[in-house]
mmCIF file of C-alpha atoms and ligand atoms in Angstrom:
data_model
loop_
_atom_site.group_PDB
_atom_site.id
_atom_site.type_symbol
_atom_site.label_atom_id
_atom_site.label_comp_id
_atom_site.label_asym_id
_atom_site.label_seq_id
_atom_site.Cartn_x
_atom_site.Cartn_y
_atom_site.Cartn_z
ATOM 1 C CA UNK K 1 18.383 8.066 -9.054
ATOM 2 C CA UNK K 2 19.436 4.435 -8.621
ATOM 3 C CA UNK K 3 16.806 3.075 -6.269
ATOM 4 C CA UNK K 4 16.486 -0.225 -4.427
ATOM 5 C CA UNK K 5 12.791 -1.136 -4.147
ATOM 6 C CA UNK K 6 11.996 -3.757 -1.515
ATOM 7 C CA UNK K 7 8.713 -5.591 -2.102
ATOM 8 C CA UNK K 8 8.535 -4.128 -5.596
ATOM 9 C CA UNK K 9 6.712 -7.196 -6.967
ATOM 10 C CA UNK K 10 3.696 -6.386 -4.816
ATOM 11 C CA UNK K 11 0.553 -4.378 -5.508
ATOM 12 C CA UNK K 12 1.740 -0.867 -4.612
ATOM 13 C CA UNK K 13 5.398 -1.609 -5.384
ATOM 14 C CA UNK K 14 4.774 -2.705 -8.968
ATOM 15 C CA UNK K 15 2.682 0.387 -9.694
ATOM 16 C CA UNK K 16 5.349 2.599 -8.122
ATOM 17 C CA UNK K 17 8.107 0.920 -10.172
ATOM 18 C CA UNK K 18 6.187 1.804 -13.346
ATOM 19 C CA UNK K 19 5.984 5.478 -12.361
ATOM 20 C CA UNK K 20 9.648 5.591 -11.238
ATOM 21 C CA UNK K 21 10.787 4.159 -14.591
ATOM 22 C CA UNK K 22 8.672 6.732 -16.431
ATOM 23 C CA UNK K 23 10.559 9.437 -14.516
ATOM 24 C CA UNK K 24 13.940 8.013 -15.545
ATOM 25 C CA UNK K 25 14.973 6.308 -12.307
ATOM 26 C CA UNK K 26 16.978 3.055 -12.418
ATOM 27 C CA UNK K 27 15.559 0.244 -10.294
ATOM 28 C CA UNK K 28 16.659 -2.876 -8.511
ATOM 29 C CA UNK K 29 13.795 -4.835 -6.923
ATOM 30 C CA UNK K 30 14.311 -7.322 -4.120
ATOM 31 C CA UNK K 31 11.322 -9.478 -3.264
ATOM 32 C CA UNK K 32 10.881 -12.945 -1.724
ATOM 33 C CA UNK K 33 7.583 -13.435 -3.615
ATOM 34 C CA UNK K 34 5.740 -14.511 -0.466
ATOM 35 C CA UNK K 35 2.837 -12.386 -1.708
ATOM 36 C CA UNK K 36 4.116 -10.608 -4.816
ATOM 37 C CA UNK K 37 4.462 -11.918 -8.362
ATOM 38 C CA UNK K 38 7.553 -11.874 -10.599
ATOM 39 C CA UNK K 39 5.151 -11.705 -13.572
ATOM 40 C CA UNK K 40 4.058 -8.266 -12.354
ATOM 41 C CA UNK K 41 7.611 -6.964 -12.868
ATOM 42 C CA UNK K 42 7.825 -8.563 -16.294
ATOM 43 C CA UNK K 43 4.715 -6.637 -17.263
ATOM 44 C CA UNK K 44 6.162 -3.442 -15.739
ATOM 45 C CA UNK K 45 9.214 -3.862 -17.997
ATOM 46 C CA UNK K 46 7.024 -4.401 -21.080
ATOM 47 C CA UNK K 47 4.746 -1.468 -20.229
ATOM 48 C CA UNK K 48 7.667 0.895 -19.588
ATOM 49 C CA UNK K 49 10.045 -0.443 -22.231
ATOM 50 C CA UNK K 50 12.764 -0.208 -19.587
ATOM 51 C CA UNK K 51 14.670 -2.896 -17.660
ATOM 52 C CA UNK K 52 14.182 -3.729 -14.000
ATOM 53 C CA UNK K 53 16.810 -5.776 -12.168
ATOM 54 C CA UNK K 54 14.890 -8.316 -10.072
ATOM 55 C CA UNK K 55 16.553 -10.205 -7.225
ATOM 56 C CA UNK K 56 14.661 -12.923 -5.357
ATOM 57 C CA UNK K 57 15.633 -12.507 -1.738
ATOM 58 C CA UNK K 58 14.570 -11.605 1.771
ATOM 59 C CA UNK K 59 15.163 -8.247 3.434
ATOM 60 C CA UNK K 60 16.069 -10.187 6.602
ATOM 61 C CA UNK K 61 19.232 -11.338 4.788
ATOM 62 C CA UNK K 62 21.549 -8.497 5.797
ATOM 63 C CA UNK K 63 24.496 -9.832 3.758
ATOM 64 C CA UNK K 64 22.339 -9.919 0.621
ATOM 65 C CA UNK K 65 21.002 -6.425 1.236
ATOM 66 C CA UNK K 66 24.547 -5.112 1.787
ATOM 67 C CA UNK K 67 25.852 -6.693 -1.403
ATOM 68 C CA UNK K 68 22.888 -5.421 -3.424
ATOM 69 C CA UNK K 69 23.262 -1.853 -2.165
ATOM 70 C CA UNK K 70 27.022 -1.906 -2.807
ATOM 71 C CA UNK K 71 27.074 -3.704 -6.189
ATOM 72 C CA UNK K 72 24.140 -1.774 -7.649
ATOM 73 C CA UNK K 73 25.309 1.596 -6.319
ATOM 74 C CA UNK K 74 21.863 2.334 -4.902
ATOM 75 C CA UNK K 75 21.378 5.935 -3.801
ATOM 76 C CA UNK K 76 18.020 5.460 -2.029
ATOM 77 C CA UNK K 77 15.535 2.806 -0.915
ATOM 78 C CA UNK K 78 11.758 2.592 -1.178
ATOM 79 C CA UNK K 79 10.717 0.020 1.406
ATOM 80 C CA UNK K 80 7.418 -1.746 0.579
ATOM 81 C CA UNK K 81 8.393 -5.246 1.751
ATOM 82 C CA UNK K 82 6.230 -6.442 4.600
ATOM 83 C CA UNK K 83 3.334 -8.648 5.660
ATOM 84 C CA UNK K 84 0.062 -6.682 5.763
ATOM 85 C CA UNK K 85 -2.848 -9.036 6.534
ATOM 86 C CA UNK K 86 -4.342 -7.743 9.790
ATOM 87 C CA UNK K 87 -6.135 -10.994 10.638
ATOM 88 C CA UNK K 88 -2.987 -13.081 10.117
ATOM 89 C CA UNK K 89 -1.067 -10.688 12.365
ATOM 90 C CA UNK K 90 -3.488 -11.424 15.215
ATOM 91 C CA UNK K 91 -3.085 -15.192 14.871
ATOM 92 C CA UNK K 92 0.668 -15.105 14.157
ATOM 93 C CA UNK K 93 2.244 -11.925 15.576
ATOM 94 C CA UNK K 94 5.735 -13.425 15.796
ATOM 95 C CA UNK K 95 5.952 -13.848 12.009
ATOM 96 C CA UNK K 96 4.861 -10.230 11.539
ATOM 97 C CA UNK K 97 7.382 -8.821 14.003
ATOM 98 C CA UNK K 98 10.164 -10.979 12.580
ATOM 99 C CA UNK K 99 9.370 -10.189 8.970
ATOM 100 C CA UNK K 100 8.452 -6.525 9.292
ATOM 101 C CA UNK K 101 10.518 -5.247 12.214
ATOM 102 C CA UNK K 102 13.587 -7.501 12.105
ATOM 103 C CA UNK K 103 13.554 -7.305 8.297
ATOM 104 C CA UNK K 104 13.563 -3.502 8.434
ATOM 105 C CA UNK K 105 16.383 -3.495 11.004
ATOM 106 C CA UNK K 106 18.492 -5.711 8.703
ATOM 107 C CA UNK K 107 17.748 -3.388 5.801
ATOM 108 C CA UNK K 108 18.658 -0.261 7.762
ATOM 109 C CA UNK K 109 21.915 -1.780 9.058
ATOM 110 C CA UNK K 110 22.889 -2.665 5.489
ATOM 111 C CA UNK K 111 22.003 0.870 4.366
ATOM 112 C CA UNK K 112 24.112 2.383 7.148
ATOM 113 C CA UNK K 113 27.077 0.112 6.314
ATOM 114 C CA UNK K 114 26.848 1.148 2.651
ATOM 115 C CA UNK K 115 26.307 4.828 3.447
ATOM 116 C CA UNK K 116 22.859 4.824 1.787
ATOM 117 C CA UNK K 117 20.723 7.042 3.970
ATOM 118 C CA UNK K 118 17.645 7.961 1.930
ATOM 119 C CA UNK K 119 14.538 5.869 2.599
ATOM 120 C CA UNK K 120 10.808 6.077 1.866
ATOM 121 C CA UNK K 121 8.864 3.764 4.186
ATOM 122 C CA UNK K 122 5.402 2.239 3.592
ATOM 123 C CA UNK K 123 3.523 3.089 6.731
ATOM 124 C CA UNK K 124 -0.233 2.906 7.192
ATOM 125 C CA UNK K 125 -3.159 4.840 8.619
ATOM 126 C CA UNK K 126 -3.564 1.846 10.881
ATOM 127 C CA UNK K 127 -0.960 3.483 13.165
ATOM 128 C CA UNK K 128 -3.655 5.968 14.199
ATOM 129 C CA UNK K 129 -5.931 3.321 15.719
ATOM 130 C CA UNK K 130 -9.495 4.512 16.354
ATOM 131 C CA UNK K 131 -9.826 8.075 15.021
ATOM 132 C CA UNK K 132 -10.033 10.644 17.822
ATOM 133 C CA UNK K 133 -10.822 13.338 15.258
ATOM 134 C CA UNK K 134 -11.541 13.535 11.533
ATOM 135 C CA UNK K 135 -10.098 14.227 9.089
ATOM 136 C CA UNK K 136 -6.979 12.610 10.536
ATOM 137 C CA UNK K 137 -3.954 14.913 10.659
ATOM 138 C CA UNK K 138 -0.386 13.651 11.073
ATOM 139 C CA UNK K 139 -0.262 14.851 14.693
ATOM 140 C CA UNK K 140 -3.169 12.524 15.601
ATOM 141 C CA UNK K 141 -2.312 10.167 18.506
ATOM 142 C CA UNK K 142 -0.490 7.016 17.394
ATOM 143 C CA UNK K 143 -1.859 3.847 18.895
ATOM 144 C CA UNK K 144 -2.214 0.765 16.728
ATOM 145 C CA UNK K 145 -4.959 -1.748 17.518
ATOM 146 C CA UNK K 146 -3.493 -4.913 15.987
ATOM 147 C CA UNK K 147 -0.062 -6.528 15.730
ATOM 148 C CA UNK K 148 0.290 -5.523 12.061
ATOM 149 C CA UNK K 149 -0.317 -1.877 12.889
ATOM 150 C CA UNK K 150 2.040 -2.143 15.860
ATOM 151 C CA UNK K 151 4.859 -3.370 13.574
ATOM 152 C CA UNK K 152 4.338 -0.237 11.482
ATOM 153 C CA UNK K 153 4.388 1.932 14.592
ATOM 154 C CA UNK K 154 7.546 0.254 15.949
ATOM 155 C CA UNK K 155 9.294 0.825 12.615
ATOM 156 C CA UNK K 156 8.177 4.462 12.605
ATOM 157 C CA UNK K 157 9.581 4.889 16.131
ATOM 158 C CA UNK K 158 12.839 3.265 15.019
ATOM 159 C CA UNK K 159 13.102 5.637 12.061
ATOM 160 C CA UNK K 160 12.360 8.650 14.256
ATOM 161 C CA UNK K 161 15.084 7.569 16.717
ATOM 162 C CA UNK K 162 17.488 6.906 13.870
ATOM 163 C CA UNK K 163 16.981 10.390 12.495
ATOM 164 C CA UNK K 164 17.407 11.964 15.941
ATOM 165 C CA UNK K 165 20.706 10.083 16.333
ATOM 166 C CA UNK K 166 22.004 11.030 12.880
ATOM 167 C CA UNK K 167 20.326 13.746 10.817
ATOM 168 C CA UNK K 168 22.328 12.745 7.756
ATOM 169 C CA UNK K 169 19.467 10.261 7.166
ATOM 170 C CA UNK K 170 16.650 11.468 4.892
ATOM 171 C CA UNK K 171 13.414 9.702 5.781
ATOM 172 C CA UNK K 172 9.824 9.891 4.486
ATOM 173 C CA UNK K 173 7.187 7.783 6.243
ATOM 174 C CA UNK K 174 4.059 7.608 4.068
ATOM 175 C CA UNK K 175 0.813 6.624 5.806
ATOM 176 C CA UNK K 176 -1.498 5.117 3.181
ATOM 177 C CA UNK K 177 -5.243 4.929 3.820
ATOM 178 C CA UNK K 178 -7.105 2.567 1.443
ATOM 179 C CA UNK K 179 -5.288 1.903 -1.837
ATOM 180 C CA UNK K 180 -7.532 0.564 -4.625
ATOM 181 C CA UNK K 181 -7.652 0.454 -8.425
ATOM 182 C CA UNK K 182 -5.057 -0.577 -10.984
ATOM 183 C CA UNK K 183 -2.979 0.821 -13.832
ATOM 184 C CA UNK K 184 -5.179 1.934 -16.756
ATOM 185 C CA UNK K 185 -3.591 -0.715 -19.019
ATOM 186 C CA UNK K 186 -5.252 -3.472 -16.984
ATOM 187 C CA UNK K 187 -1.921 -5.338 -17.044
ATOM 188 C CA UNK K 188 -0.953 -4.857 -13.383
ATOM 189 C CA UNK K 189 -3.210 -4.791 -10.340
ATOM 190 C CA UNK K 190 -3.988 -6.264 -6.950
ATOM 191 C CA UNK K 191 -3.832 -10.056 -6.874
ATOM 192 C CA UNK K 192 -4.764 -11.095 -3.324
ATOM 193 C CA UNK K 193 -4.205 -14.734 -2.400
ATOM 194 C CA UNK K 194 -7.318 -16.620 -1.276
ATOM 195 C CA UNK K 195 -10.520 -14.830 -0.230
ATOM 196 C CA UNK K 196 -9.964 -11.055 -0.328
ATOM 197 C CA UNK K 197 -10.331 -9.391 3.073
ATOM 198 C CA UNK K 198 -10.363 -5.887 1.541
ATOM 199 C CA UNK K 199 -13.559 -4.398 0.129
ATOM 200 C CA UNK K 200 -12.660 -3.434 -3.435
ATOM 201 C CA UNK K 201 -11.135 -6.730 -4.614
ATOM 202 C CA UNK K 202 -14.069 -8.592 -3.066
ATOM 203 C CA UNK K 203 -16.613 -6.391 -4.869
ATOM 204 C CA UNK K 204 -14.697 -6.891 -8.141
ATOM 205 C CA UNK K 205 -14.855 -10.666 -7.713
ATOM 206 C CA UNK K 206 -18.621 -10.509 -7.045
ATOM 207 C CA UNK K 207 -19.046 -8.425 -10.229
ATOM 208 C CA UNK K 208 -17.058 -11.047 -12.129
ATOM 209 C CA UNK K 209 -19.080 -13.938 -10.743
ATOM 210 C CA UNK K 210 -16.239 -15.404 -8.684
ATOM 211 C CA UNK K 211 -18.104 -14.644 -5.393
ATOM 212 C CA UNK K 212 -21.859 -14.919 -4.876
ATOM 213 C CA UNK K 213 -22.514 -11.892 -2.733
ATOM 214 C CA UNK K 214 -20.811 -9.192 -0.682
ATOM 215 C CA UNK K 215 -21.237 -9.311 3.061
ATOM 216 C CA UNK K 216 -21.353 -5.748 4.353
ATOM 217 C CA UNK K 217 -19.866 -5.670 7.831
ATOM 218 C CA UNK K 218 -22.299 -3.481 9.756
ATOM 219 C CA UNK K 219 -25.166 -1.267 8.647
ATOM 220 C CA UNK K 220 -25.656 0.651 11.898
ATOM 221 C CA UNK K 221 -22.609 2.917 11.956
ATOM 222 C CA UNK K 222 -23.130 6.681 12.538
ATOM 223 C CA UNK K 223 -22.479 7.434 8.839
ATOM 224 C CA UNK K 224 -24.611 8.707 5.967
ATOM 225 C CA UNK K 225 -26.072 5.288 5.178
ATOM 226 C CA UNK K 226 -24.997 3.245 8.210
ATOM 227 C CA UNK K 227 -22.101 1.449 6.480
ATOM 228 C CA UNK K 228 -18.412 2.049 7.177
ATOM 229 C CA UNK K 229 -16.666 4.870 5.345
ATOM 230 C CA UNK K 230 -13.018 5.060 4.251
ATOM 231 C CA UNK K 231 -10.567 7.197 2.276
ATOM 232 C CA UNK K 232 -10.023 5.192 -0.932
ATOM 233 C CA UNK K 233 -6.954 6.181 -2.937
ATOM 234 C CA UNK K 234 -6.130 5.236 -6.530
ATOM 235 C CA UNK K 235 -2.950 3.145 -6.464
ATOM 236 C CA UNK K 236 -1.450 5.185 -9.335
ATOM 237 C CA UNK K 237 -1.997 8.384 -7.335
ATOM 238 C CA UNK K 238 -0.206 6.612 -4.490
ATOM 239 C CA UNK K 239 2.639 5.615 -6.837
ATOM 240 C CA UNK K 240 3.012 9.208 -8.004
ATOM 241 C CA UNK K 241 3.167 10.233 -4.333
ATOM 242 C CA UNK K 242 6.179 7.942 -3.867
ATOM 243 C CA UNK K 243 7.990 9.488 -6.813
ATOM 244 C CA UNK K 244 7.414 12.937 -5.338
ATOM 245 C CA UNK K 245 8.511 11.759 -1.873
ATOM 246 C CA UNK K 246 11.760 10.102 -2.970
ATOM 247 C CA UNK K 247 12.739 13.090 -5.093
ATOM 248 C CA UNK K 248 12.022 15.389 -2.126
ATOM 249 C CA UNK K 249 14.520 13.348 -0.056
ATOM 250 C CA UNK K 250 17.334 15.072 -1.949
ATOM 251 C CA UNK K 251 16.691 17.969 0.434
ATOM 252 C CA UNK K 252 17.119 15.676 3.463
ATOM 253 C CA UNK K 253 14.973 15.835 6.585
ATOM 254 C CA UNK K 254 12.355 13.523 8.093
ATOM 255 C CA UNK K 255 8.632 13.526 7.349
ATOM 256 C CA UNK K 256 5.489 11.611 8.359
ATOM 257 C CA UNK K 257 2.834 12.225 5.734
ATOM 258 C CA UNK K 258 -0.701 10.993 5.011
ATOM 259 C CA UNK K 259 -1.336 9.789 1.472
ATOM 260 C CA UNK K 260 -5.106 10.028 1.091
ATOM 261 C CA UNK K 261 -7.749 11.990 -0.804
ATOM 262 C CA UNK K 262 -9.503 13.624 2.172
ATOM 263 C CA UNK K 263 -12.819 12.243 0.879
ATOM 264 C CA UNK K 264 -14.646 9.332 2.535
ATOM 265 C CA UNK K 265 -16.941 6.899 0.753
ATOM 266 C CA UNK K 266 -19.212 4.349 2.409
ATOM 267 C CA UNK K 267 -19.401 0.676 1.501
ATOM 268 C CA UNK K 268 -22.727 1.309 -0.254
ATOM 269 C CA UNK K 269 -21.134 4.195 -2.220
ATOM 270 C CA UNK K 270 -18.503 1.706 -3.433
ATOM 271 C CA UNK K 271 -21.145 -0.865 -4.358
ATOM 272 C CA UNK K 272 -23.131 1.676 -6.394
ATOM 273 C CA UNK K 273 -20.013 3.058 -8.113
ATOM 274 C CA UNK K 274 -18.847 -0.418 -9.065
ATOM 275 C CA UNK K 275 -22.303 -1.370 -10.393
ATOM 276 C CA UNK K 276 -22.219 1.803 -12.508
ATOM 277 C CA UNK K 277 -18.828 1.140 -14.104
ATOM 278 C CA UNK K 278 -19.239 -2.634 -14.502
ATOM 279 C CA UNK K 279 -22.909 -2.758 -15.470
ATOM 280 C CA UNK K 280 -23.090 -5.792 -13.180
ATOM 281 C CA UNK K 281 -25.306 -6.131 -10.054
ATOM 282 C CA UNK K 282 -23.428 -6.512 -6.766
ATOM 283 C CA UNK K 283 -25.685 -8.630 -4.532
ATOM 284 C CA UNK K 284 -25.019 -7.933 -0.862
ATOM 285 C CA UNK K 285 -26.237 -8.747 2.617
ATOM 286 C CA UNK K 286 -25.694 -6.478 5.602
ATOM 287 C CA UNK K 287 -24.406 -8.548 8.529
ATOM 288 C CA UNK K 288 -22.798 -7.884 11.913
ATOM 289 C CA UNK K 289 -19.920 -5.468 12.286
ATOM 290 C CA UNK K 290 -16.348 -6.777 11.816
ATOM 291 C CA UNK K 291 -14.535 -6.591 15.175
ATOM 292 C CA UNK K 292 -11.988 -3.763 15.286
ATOM 293 C CA UNK K 293 -13.510 -1.753 12.437
ATOM 294 C CA UNK K 294 -13.921 1.994 12.861
ATOM 295 C CA UNK K 295 -17.068 3.717 11.586
ATOM 296 C CA UNK K 296 -15.162 6.328 9.643
ATOM 297 C CA UNK K 297 -11.539 6.971 8.718
ATOM 298 C CA UNK K 298 -10.211 9.528 6.246
ATOM 299 C CA UNK K 299 -7.168 11.754 5.867
ATOM 300 C CA UNK K 300 -6.354 15.407 5.962
ATOM 301 C CA UNK K 301 -4.077 15.290 2.877
ATOM 302 C CA UNK K 302 -2.819 18.875 3.050
ATOM 303 C CA UNK K 303 0.676 18.122 4.376
ATOM 304 C CA UNK K 304 1.495 15.925 1.350
ATOM 305 C CA UNK K 305 0.690 18.859 -0.900
ATOM 306 C CA UNK K 306 2.831 21.219 1.190
ATOM 307 C CA UNK K 307 5.820 18.863 1.476
ATOM 308 C CA UNK K 308 5.786 17.051 -1.855
ATOM 309 C CA UNK K 309 3.480 19.090 -4.059
ATOM 310 C CA UNK K 310 1.349 15.915 -4.317
ATOM 311 C CA UNK K 311 -2.393 15.484 -4.216
ATOM 312 C CA UNK K 312 -4.668 12.650 -5.343
ATOM 313 C CA UNK K 313 -6.180 13.348 -8.758
ATOM 314 C CA UNK K 314 -8.251 10.261 -9.618
ATOM 315 C CA UNK K 315 -11.871 9.959 -8.460
ATOM 316 C CA UNK K 316 -14.012 7.057 -7.284
ATOM 317 C CA UNK K 317 -15.378 6.062 -10.701
ATOM 318 C CA UNK K 318 -11.841 5.953 -12.137
ATOM 319 C CA UNK K 319 -10.717 3.786 -9.206
ATOM 320 C CA UNK K 320 -13.587 1.359 -9.873
ATOM 321 C CA UNK K 321 -13.196 1.456 -13.668
ATOM 322 C CA UNK K 322 -9.477 0.643 -13.488
ATOM 323 C CA UNK K 323 -9.992 -2.069 -10.866
ATOM 324 C CA UNK K 324 -12.751 -3.624 -12.989
ATOM 325 C CA UNK K 325 -10.575 -3.630 -16.149
ATOM 326 C CA UNK K 326 -7.810 -5.457 -14.250
ATOM 327 C CA UNK K 327 -10.302 -8.006 -12.827
ATOM 328 C CA UNK K 328 -11.887 -8.641 -16.231
ATOM 329 C CA UNK K 329 -8.576 -9.029 -18.060
ATOM 330 C CA UNK K 330 -6.970 -11.099 -15.295
ATOM 331 C CA UNK K 331 -9.666 -13.231 -13.611
ATOM 332 C CA UNK K 332 -6.921 -15.437 -12.176
ATOM 333 C CA UNK K 333 -4.598 -12.560 -11.394
ATOM 334 C CA UNK K 334 -1.003 -13.100 -12.471
ATOM 335 C CA UNK K 335 -1.496 -16.833 -12.693
ATOM 336 C CA UNK K 336 -3.275 -16.204 -16.010
ATOM 337 C CA UNK K 337 -0.011 -15.775 -17.977
ATOM 338 C CA UNK K 338 -1.823 -15.611 -21.308
ATOM 339 C CA UNK K 339 -3.047 -12.037 -20.564
HETATM 340 P P1 LIG V 1 1.882 -6.705 -1.161
HETATM 341 O O1 LIG V 1 1.807 -7.876 -0.259
HETATM 342 O O2 LIG V 1 1.263 -6.766 -2.508
HETATM 343 O O3 LIG V 1 3.418 -6.272 -1.374
HETATM 344 C C1 LIG V 1 4.409 -6.517 -0.409
HETATM 345 C C2 LIG V 1 5.576 -7.194 -1.129
HETATM 346 O O4 LIG V 1 6.627 -7.429 -0.221
HETATM 347 C C3 LIG V 1 5.188 -8.544 -1.741
HETATM 348 O O5 LIG V 1 5.630 -8.600 -3.081
HETATM 349 C C4 LIG V 1 5.923 -9.568 -0.872
HETATM 350 O O6 LIG V 1 6.301 -10.722 -1.609
HETATM 351 C C5 LIG V 1 7.129 -8.753 -0.421
HETATM 352 N N1 LIG V 1 7.724 -9.161 0.854
HETATM 353 C C6 LIG V 1 7.092 -9.346 2.044
HETATM 354 N N2 LIG V 1 7.992 -9.688 2.994
HETATM 355 C C7 LIG V 1 9.215 -9.696 2.399
HETATM 356 C C8 LIG V 1 10.540 -9.964 2.839
HETATM 357 N N3 LIG V 1 10.791 -10.317 4.102
HETATM 358 N N4 LIG V 1 11.567 -9.874 1.950
HETATM 359 C C9 LIG V 1 11.315 -9.523 0.658
HETATM 360 N N5 LIG V 1 10.087 -9.268 0.160
HETATM 361 C C10 LIG V 1 9.055 -9.352 1.034
HETATM 362 O O7 LIG V 1 1.306 -5.465 -0.336
HETATM 363 P P2 LIG V 1 0.997 -3.969 -0.813
HETATM 364 O O8 LIG V 1 -0.481 -3.760 -0.711
HETATM 365 O O9 LIG V 1 1.697 -3.673 -2.086
HETATM 366 O O10 LIG V 1 1.670 -3.134 0.379
HETATM 367 C C11 LIG V 1 2.995 -2.673 0.260
HETATM 368 C C12 LIG V 1 3.352 -2.021 1.586
HETATM 369 O O11 LIG V 1 2.391 -1.002 1.889
HETATM 370 C C13 LIG V 1 3.308 -2.999 2.763
HETATM 371 O O12 LIG V 1 4.386 -2.686 3.652
HETATM 372 C C14 LIG V 1 1.973 -2.697 3.436
HETATM 373 O O13 LIG V 1 2.024 -2.963 4.828
HETATM 374 C C15 LIG V 1 1.820 -1.227 3.166
HETATM 375 N N6 LIG V 1 0.418 -0.778 3.161
HETATM 376 C C16 LIG V 1 -0.488 -1.400 2.349
HETATM 377 C C17 LIG V 1 -1.830 -0.975 2.367
HETATM 378 C C18 LIG V 1 -2.875 -1.657 1.522
HETATM 379 O O14 LIG V 1 -4.086 -1.538 1.846
HETATM 380 N N7 LIG V 1 -2.506 -2.346 0.464
HETATM 381 C C19 LIG V 1 -2.215 0.089 3.186
HETATM 382 C C20 LIG V 1 -1.246 0.698 3.985
HETATM 383 C C21 LIG V 1 0.076 0.248 3.959
HETATM 384 C C1 LIG V 2 -13.126 -1.180 4.104
HETATM 385 C C2 LIG V 2 -14.582 -1.081 4.530
HETATM 386 C C3 LIG V 2 -15.231 -2.780 6.104
HETATM 387 C C4 LIG V 2 -14.731 -6.135 3.265
HETATM 388 C C5 LIG V 2 -7.478 -2.416 5.823
HETATM 389 C C6 LIG V 2 -6.439 -2.634 6.865
HETATM 390 C C7 LIG V 2 -5.452 -1.481 6.856
HETATM 391 C C8 LIG V 2 -4.900 -1.252 5.461
HETATM 392 C C9 LIG V 2 -6.014 -1.075 4.464
HETATM 393 C C10 LIG V 2 -2.723 -2.302 5.355
HETATM 394 C C11 LIG V 2 -14.790 -1.321 6.030
HETATM 395 C C12 LIG V 2 -15.990 -2.948 4.782
HETATM 396 C C13 LIG V 2 -14.756 -4.868 3.825
HETATM 397 C C14 LIG V 2 -15.935 -6.869 3.116
HETATM 398 C C15 LIG V 2 -17.126 -5.017 4.092
HETATM 399 N N1 LIG V 2 -4.055 -2.326 5.055
HETATM 400 N N2 LIG V 2 -15.934 -4.317 4.223
HETATM 401 N N3 LIG V 2 -17.095 -6.270 3.543
HETATM 402 O O1 LIG V 2 -10.356 -2.292 7.077
HETATM 403 O O2 LIG V 2 -10.318 0.095 6.185
HETATM 404 O O3 LIG V 2 -8.225 -1.271 6.131
HETATM 405 O O4 LIG V 2 -6.865 -2.250 4.552
HETATM 406 O O5 LIG V 2 -2.107 -1.414 5.864
HETATM 407 O O6 LIG V 2 -4.412 -1.798 7.751
HETATM 408 O O7 LIG V 2 -7.076 -2.642 8.133
HETATM 409 O O8 LIG V 2 -10.114 -1.828 4.595
HETATM 410 O O9 LIG V 2 -11.109 -2.907 2.621
HETATM 411 O O10 LIG V 2 -10.912 -4.265 4.767
HETATM 412 O O11 LIG V 2 -12.612 -2.426 4.610
HETATM 413 O O12 LIG V 2 -18.196 -4.508 4.472
HETATM 414 O O13 LIG V 2 -15.979 -8.023 2.620
HETATM 415 O O14 LIG V 2 -15.322 -2.097 3.861
HETATM 416 O O15 LIG V 2 -16.073 -3.025 7.224
HETATM 417 O O16 LIG V 2 -15.844 -0.479 6.451
HETATM 418 P P1 LIG V 2 -9.845 -1.312 6.085
HETATM 419 P P2 LIG V 2 -11.169 -2.948 4.107
#
């Protein structure tokens, strides 16, 4: 298929582009590089040996999105573009609603005008809010706890209404849990700007000596060892899930699907696994809980297997090993162009 990938220069987008190219799809990426890196797409081209058309632009620019869809003859869209930093969304909700919600509306209007009605949307487990039951199934109550999660929920509601109004749309909303890791080549990976807020990139930077110690937010949770537990998912598994989802859209319909492993690991599990694969000590200090954190959050992944024939295949050590390789080979992320 000819696919328009919004936000394809980002962490999950670049890994998904690599898998889409390997499956013979033709890609156009639009990205405003507010958090992604054009270098990532250059490396995707070199790794795959196939071309990617890259357009610097903003999904809020409806005229640009219309011309891209029309000129490139796109048949479907995978929509990664969005702001995702929870803390920033609390301090600046207007930017998140404008970028994520208004941007998606512009994209969808352009798709409608060009008669392109297949879309895979990057949603998030954050739409579930505090887990009422575990593992989380797709029929769990939806009630986001921060402005970022609310933008995802608003977009999901918009897509559900759109489908109800016109079932010629084919829509897959994928709710990711905790993506981590990197492609096995070590050439593409997660390159967070500033101090990482997520656990895995922070641990990797401690292992590499860029950070002194890990602060573990809370050691008194009702979990195996008192630290928070999450459903970590290898980013390449996630990418393969997108390939399966977009190909399943040929059959039409609308789906809301968890992309997770169904297995939860605690913060201390992650520390030990990373020490094992890196051979480096991860000094840490257990401090107060981070406001808004849940004790435990992990997916029931069975619907993804039923709908798309997809399940996560890569385990915790492989997630850590691949993340470590990326960190070691790219200590300055994509800014280190010599790698
Ligand atoms: P990322 O920031 O690496 O990628 C997002 C990309 O979108 C970046 O390249 C950025 O430059 C681009 N972008 C943002 N706003 C844009 C706009 N208005 N126009 C054009 N490009 C724009 O983030 P990621 O981790 O790859 O996440 C991709 C998607 O998955 C996001 O929508 C995110 O909310 C969602 N998600 C991420 C996680 C996670 O933990 N990484 C979990 C659940 C959901
Ligand atoms: C994981 C665990 C922390 C950092 C977030 C977003 C979510 C989604 C995925 C976009 C928790 C602990 C972390 C640190 C720590 N992103 N931790 N010290 O919070 O589950 O989800 O990323 O959609 O929306 O909320 O991931 O990696 O921040 O935290 O102890 O320095 O690690 O308390 O238990 P989280 P995380």
